[in-house]
């Protein structure tokens, strides 16, 4: 078995966005770590259940250290290093209210003082003044500092609904990574969209996926010019809540020959009857779908497929260690 200190080769990272969104998402992510093969998550600092997410993390890490995970044997089978899981910051400008409150530019919010959603955010950011962009940067810094103040330094950075790909936000990211010593980042450049989206009949998803990939290409170039590390490939930009066995198989086939591939997932437990309205700033359009991805992560079939394809489970943070070691030599 690979030692905990070595950097895995041909490894898979299963990353869950939205930690802190609500109780069902928090419970699902915790279950995916304990009972499934999840290796990474990131916190929505301004979300309703973010405090709860930070509170459960130390107990989860203690159980990793003492090997008290239901998924332990499957993880060992997949050469999981059994080091602490990755906990990143999930930067958010599309849901809820800003942490910086009245200091955030009101022109970038909706009539209720909430973030306006990804479509309106994209349009407004493109026409924002320098002063408005300074308020955006201050908010992103506040979200990172919120997490650090609770004793959790981000192992990596990514954006809710891929906001990090918006060019004027992408331009801010290098300074955030440098100033807060965040060594790894998500680069959501996804190959294979024709096979994994269009051939499955999702024309709209394919179109949106191509748009994301266009901006992700530029973001990848920007990140390559910094000292930040990122996995070789990413899958899941157009599949939130809809990753099934067949889709996962396509992702794993596309990961062949890579050092590390990140697969974005959105697990949660069944939240029960949803009484929230779409006007609620924390309405979750994936609520009824997320439990399927939790089941997938916890299914022994996934572990068997990973083993048959000779993948191990990895950590995004291991890439930074490897990068610094290479530079030192």
Coordinates of C-alpha atoms in Angstrom, one line a residue:
X1 CA 0.0 0.0 0.0
X2 CA 1.1 3.5 -0.7
X3 CA 2.4 5.3 2.4
X4 CA 0.5 8.3 3.8
X5 CA 3.4 10.6 2.9
X6 CA 3.7 9.7 -0.7
X7 CA 1.8 11.3 -3.5
X8 CA -0.6 9.0 -5.3
X9 CA -0.4 8.3 -9.0
X10 CA -3.5 7.9 -11.2
X11 CA -5.7 9.0 -8.4
X12 CA -9.3 10.1 -8.2
X13 CA -10.5 12.9 -6.0
X14 CA -14.3 13.0 -5.3
X15 CA -15.1 16.6 -4.3
X16 CA -18.4 17.7 -2.9
X17 CA -19.4 21.4 -3.3
X18 CA -21.9 23.2 -1.0
X19 CA -20.8 22.2 2.5
X20 CA -22.9 24.4 4.8
X21 CA -25.8 25.0 2.4
X22 CA -28.3 23.2 4.7
X23 CA -28.7 20.3 7.1
X24 CA -29.4 17.7 4.4
X25 CA -26.3 18.7 2.4
X26 CA -24.2 18.6 5.5
X27 CA -25.4 15.2 6.6
X28 CA -25.0 13.8 3.1
X29 CA -21.4 15.1 2.8
X30 CA -20.5 13.7 6.2
X31 CA -22.1 10.4 5.2
X32 CA -20.2 10.4 1.9
X33 CA -16.9 10.7 3.9
X34 CA -17.8 8.1 6.5
X35 CA -19.6 5.6 4.4
X36 CA -18.5 6.4 0.9
X37 CA -15.5 7.4 -1.1
X38 CA -15.6 11.2 -0.8
X39 CA -12.2 12.8 -0.3
X40 CA -12.8 16.5 -0.5
X41 CA -15.4 19.3 0.2
X42 CA -15.6 23.1 0.3
X43 CA -17.5 25.4 2.6
X44 CA -20.1 28.0 1.6
X45 CA -19.1 30.6 4.3
X46 CA -22.3 32.7 4.1
X47 CA -24.7 29.7 4.0
X48 CA -27.2 28.9 6.8
X49 CA -25.5 25.7 8.0
X50 CA -21.9 26.8 7.5
X51 CA -21.3 27.0 11.3
X52 CA -22.6 23.5 11.7
X53 CA -20.3 22.3 8.9
X54 CA -17.3 23.7 10.6
X55 CA -18.4 22.2 14.0
X56 CA -18.6 18.6 12.7
X57 CA -15.3 18.7 10.9
X58 CA -12.9 18.1 13.9
X59 CA -14.9 14.9 14.9
X60 CA -14.7 13.6 11.3
X61 CA -11.0 14.2 11.2
X62 CA -10.5 12.5 14.5
X63 CA -12.3 9.5 13.1
X64 CA -10.0 9.5 10.1
X65 CA -7.0 9.5 12.3
X66 CA -8.3 6.6 14.5
X67 CA -9.6 4.7 11.4
X68 CA -13.2 4.8 12.5
X69 CA -14.9 5.0 9.1
X70 CA -17.4 2.6 7.7
X71 CA -15.7 2.9 4.4
X72 CA -12.3 2.1 5.8
X73 CA -11.8 -1.3 4.0
X74 CA -12.9 0.0 0.7
X75 CA -10.5 3.0 1.1
X76 CA -7.7 0.7 2.0
X77 CA -8.5 -1.4 -1.1
X78 CA -8.0 1.8 -3.2
X79 CA -4.8 2.8 -1.5
X80 CA -6.4 5.8 0.1
X81 CA -3.5 7.6 2.1
X82 CA -6.0 7.9 5.0
X83 CA -4.7 11.4 5.7
X84 CA -7.1 14.2 6.6
X85 CA -9.7 15.0 4.0
X86 CA -9.5 18.2 2.0
X87 CA -11.6 21.2 3.2
X88 CA -11.6 24.2 0.9
X89 CA -13.4 27.4 0.5
X90 CA -16.4 27.6 -1.9
X91 CA -16.4 31.2 -2.9
X92 CA -20.0 32.5 -3.4
X93 CA -21.5 35.5 -5.1
X94 CA -24.7 33.9 -6.3
X95 CA -26.7 32.9 -3.3
X96 CA -27.6 34.4 0.1
X97 CA -26.4 37.6 1.5
X98 CA -22.8 39.0 1.5
X99 CA -20.8 38.7 4.7
X100 CA -19.7 42.2 4.2
X101 CA -23.3 43.4 4.3
X102 CA -23.6 47.2 3.8
X103 CA -20.0 47.4 2.5
X104 CA -20.9 45.3 -0.6
X105 CA -21.9 47.2 -3.7
X106 CA -25.8 47.2 -3.8
X107 CA -25.7 47.4 -7.6
X108 CA -24.5 43.8 -7.6
X109 CA -27.3 42.6 -5.4
X110 CA -31.0 42.0 -6.0
X111 CA -33.9 44.1 -4.6
X112 CA -33.8 42.0 -1.3
X113 CA -30.1 42.6 -0.8
X114 CA -29.1 39.1 -1.9
X115 CA -26.7 37.9 -4.5
X116 CA -28.6 37.9 -7.8
X117 CA -27.9 34.4 -9.3
X118 CA -25.2 33.4 -11.8
X119 CA -26.8 34.9 -14.9
X120 CA -27.3 38.4 -13.5
X121 CA -24.0 38.2 -11.7
X122 CA -22.2 37.6 -14.9
X123 CA -23.8 40.5 -16.7
X124 CA -23.3 42.9 -13.8
X125 CA -19.7 42.0 -13.1
X126 CA -18.8 42.6 -16.7
X127 CA -20.0 46.2 -16.3
X128 CA -18.9 46.8 -12.7
X129 CA -16.8 49.8 -11.8
X130 CA -13.4 49.5 -10.1
X131 CA -15.1 50.4 -6.8
X132 CA -17.7 47.7 -7.2
X133 CA -15.0 45.2 -8.0
X134 CA -13.1 46.2 -4.8
X135 CA -16.3 45.3 -2.9
X136 CA -16.3 41.9 -4.6
X137 CA -12.7 41.3 -3.6
X138 CA -13.4 42.4 -0.1
X139 CA -16.4 39.9 0.1
X140 CA -14.3 37.0 -1.2
X141 CA -11.6 37.8 1.3
X142 CA -14.2 38.0 4.1
X143 CA -15.4 34.5 3.2
X144 CA -11.9 33.1 3.4
X145 CA -11.2 34.9 6.6
X146 CA -14.5 33.6 8.1
X147 CA -13.3 30.0 7.5
X148 CA -9.8 30.7 8.9
X149 CA -11.3 32.4 12.0
X150 CA -13.1 29.1 12.7
X151 CA -9.8 27.2 12.8
X152 CA -9.9 25.8 9.2
X153 CA -7.3 26.9 6.7
X154 CA -8.5 26.1 3.2
X155 CA -6.6 23.4 1.4
X156 CA -8.0 24.6 -1.9
X157 CA -10.2 27.2 -3.5
X158 CA -13.2 26.9 -5.9
X159 CA -16.3 28.9 -6.7
X160 CA -20.0 28.3 -6.2
X161 CA -21.6 27.8 -9.7
X162 CA -18.1 28.2 -11.1
X163 CA -17.9 32.0 -10.4
X164 CA -14.1 31.7 -10.5
X165 CA -14.3 31.3 -14.2
X166 CA -15.8 34.8 -14.8
X167 CA -12.8 36.8 -16.1
X168 CA -13.0 39.7 -13.7
X169 CA -13.3 37.3 -10.8
X170 CA -10.6 35.1 -12.2
X171 CA -8.3 38.1 -12.2
X172 CA -8.7 38.3 -8.4
X173 CA -8.0 34.7 -7.6
X174 CA -4.2 34.7 -7.8
X175 CA -4.0 37.4 -5.1
X176 CA -6.4 35.4 -2.9
X177 CA -4.3 32.3 -3.3
X178 CA -1.1 34.1 -2.5
X179 CA -2.3 36.3 0.4
X180 CA -4.0 33.4 2.2
X181 CA -1.4 30.7 1.2
X182 CA -4.0 28.5 -0.4
X183 CA -1.9 26.1 -2.5
X184 CA -4.4 24.4 -4.7
X185 CA -7.4 25.4 -6.9
X186 CA -10.1 23.9 -9.0
X187 CA -9.6 24.2 -12.8
X188 CA -13.0 23.1 -14.2
X189 CA -11.8 22.5 -17.8
X190 CA -13.9 19.4 -18.8
X191 CA -13.3 17.2 -21.8
X192 CA -15.8 14.7 -23.3
X193 CA -18.9 16.9 -23.0
X194 CA -20.2 15.6 -26.3
X195 CA -20.2 12.0 -25.0
X196 CA -21.3 12.7 -21.4
X197 CA -23.9 15.4 -22.1
X198 CA -25.0 15.9 -25.7
X199 CA -25.3 12.2 -26.5
X200 CA -27.4 11.8 -23.4
X201 CA -29.9 14.2 -24.9
X202 CA -29.1 17.3 -22.8
X203 CA -28.7 20.0 -25.5
X204 CA -29.0 22.9 -23.0
X205 CA -26.5 21.3 -20.6
X206 CA -24.1 20.7 -23.5
X207 CA -24.3 24.4 -24.5
X208 CA -23.7 25.6 -21.0
X209 CA -20.9 23.2 -20.6
X210 CA -19.2 24.6 -23.7
X211 CA -19.5 28.1 -22.3
X212 CA -18.0 27.0 -19.0
X213 CA -15.2 25.2 -20.8
X214 CA -14.4 28.3 -22.9
X215 CA -13.8 30.4 -19.7
X216 CA -12.1 27.4 -18.0
X217 CA -9.5 27.3 -20.7
X218 CA -8.5 30.9 -20.0
X219 CA -8.6 30.2 -16.2
X220 CA -6.3 27.2 -16.7
X221 CA -3.8 29.4 -18.5
X222 CA -3.9 31.9 -15.7
X223 CA -3.5 29.3 -13.0
X224 CA -0.6 27.7 -14.9
X225 CA 1.3 31.0 -14.7
X226 CA 1.1 30.9 -10.9
X227 CA 2.7 28.5 -8.4
X228 CA -0.7 27.0 -7.5
X229 CA -1.4 23.3 -8.1
X230 CA -4.5 21.7 -9.6
X231 CA -5.6 18.3 -10.8
X232 CA -4.9 17.3 -14.4
X233 CA -8.6 16.9 -15.3
X234 CA -12.0 17.7 -14.0
X235 CA -15.5 16.2 -14.6
X236 CA -18.9 17.3 -13.5
X237 CA -19.5 20.8 -14.8
X238 CA -22.8 19.9 -16.4
X239 CA -23.9 17.0 -14.3
X240 CA -24.9 18.3 -10.9
X241 CA -27.2 15.9 -9.1
X242 CA -27.3 13.6 -12.2
X243 CA -24.2 11.5 -12.0
X244 CA -25.2 7.9 -12.4
X245 CA -23.2 4.7 -12.9
X246 CA -23.0 5.2 -16.6
X247 CA -21.9 8.8 -16.3
X248 CA -19.3 7.9 -13.7
X249 CA -17.9 5.2 -16.0
X250 CA -17.5 7.8 -18.7
X251 CA -15.7 10.1 -16.3
X252 CA -13.3 7.3 -15.2
X253 CA -12.6 6.3 -18.8
X254 CA -11.7 10.0 -19.5
X255 CA -9.3 10.0 -16.5
X256 CA -7.0 7.4 -17.9
X257 CA -3.4 8.4 -18.1
X258 CA -3.7 11.3 -15.6
X259 CA -1.8 11.9 -12.4
X260 CA -5.0 13.1 -10.6
X261 CA -8.5 13.7 -11.7
X262 CA -11.1 15.6 -9.7
X263 CA -14.8 14.6 -10.1
X264 CA -17.3 17.1 -8.7
X265 CA -20.3 15.6 -6.9
X266 CA -23.3 17.0 -4.9
X267 CA -24.3 14.4 -2.2
X268 CA -27.0 15.0 0.4
X269 CA -29.5 12.9 2.4
X270 CA -33.2 13.0 1.3
X271 CA -34.4 16.3 2.8
X272 CA -38.0 15.2 2.9
X273 CA -40.9 17.4 1.6
X274 CA -39.5 20.8 0.4
X275 CA -41.6 23.7 1.6
X276 CA -39.2 26.4 0.4
X277 CA -40.0 28.6 -2.6
X278 CA -37.8 29.4 -5.5
X279 CA -37.7 32.9 -4.3
X280 CA -35.9 31.7 -1.1
X281 CA -32.2 32.9 -1.5
X282 CA -31.2 29.4 -0.4
X283 CA -33.6 27.4 -2.5
X284 CA -31.8 24.2 -3.6
X285 CA -32.8 23.1 -7.2
X286 CA -30.8 19.9 -6.7
X287 CA -32.6 18.9 -3.4
X288 CA -34.5 15.9 -4.9
X289 CA -31.4 14.7 -6.9
X290 CA -28.6 14.8 -4.4
X291 CA -29.4 11.6 -2.6
X292 CA -28.7 9.6 -5.7
X293 CA -25.2 10.8 -5.8
X294 CA -24.7 9.9 -2.1
X295 CA -25.9 6.4 -2.9
X296 CA -23.4 6.2 -5.8
X297 CA -20.5 7.3 -3.6
X298 CA -21.4 4.7 -1.0
X299 CA -22.0 1.8 -3.4
X300 CA -19.4 -1.0 -3.4
X301 CA -19.8 -1.1 -7.2
X302 CA -17.9 2.2 -7.5
X303 CA -15.1 0.9 -5.4
X304 CA -14.8 -2.2 -7.5
X305 CA -14.8 -0.2 -10.7
X306 CA -12.0 2.1 -9.4
X307 CA -10.0 -0.9 -8.4
X308 CA -10.5 -2.6 -11.8
X309 CA -9.3 0.5 -13.5
X310 CA -6.3 0.7 -11.1
X311 CA -7.2 4.1 -9.6
X312 CA -6.4 5.1 -6.1
X313 CA -8.1 7.7 -3.9
X314 CA -6.2 10.9 -3.6
X315 CA -6.0 14.3 -1.9
X316 CA -5.9 17.6 -3.8
X317 CA -3.6 19.0 -1.1
X318 CA -1.0 16.3 -2.0
X319 CA -0.4 18.0 -5.3
X320 CA 0.9 21.1 -3.5
X321 CA 3.3 19.0 -1.5
X322 CA 4.6 17.4 -4.6
X323 CA 4.9 20.7 -6.4
X324 CA 6.9 22.3 -3.6
X325 CA 9.1 19.2 -3.4
X326 CA 9.9 19.4 -7.1
X327 CA 10.7 23.1 -6.9
X328 CA 13.1 22.4 -4.0
X329 CA 15.1 19.9 -6.0

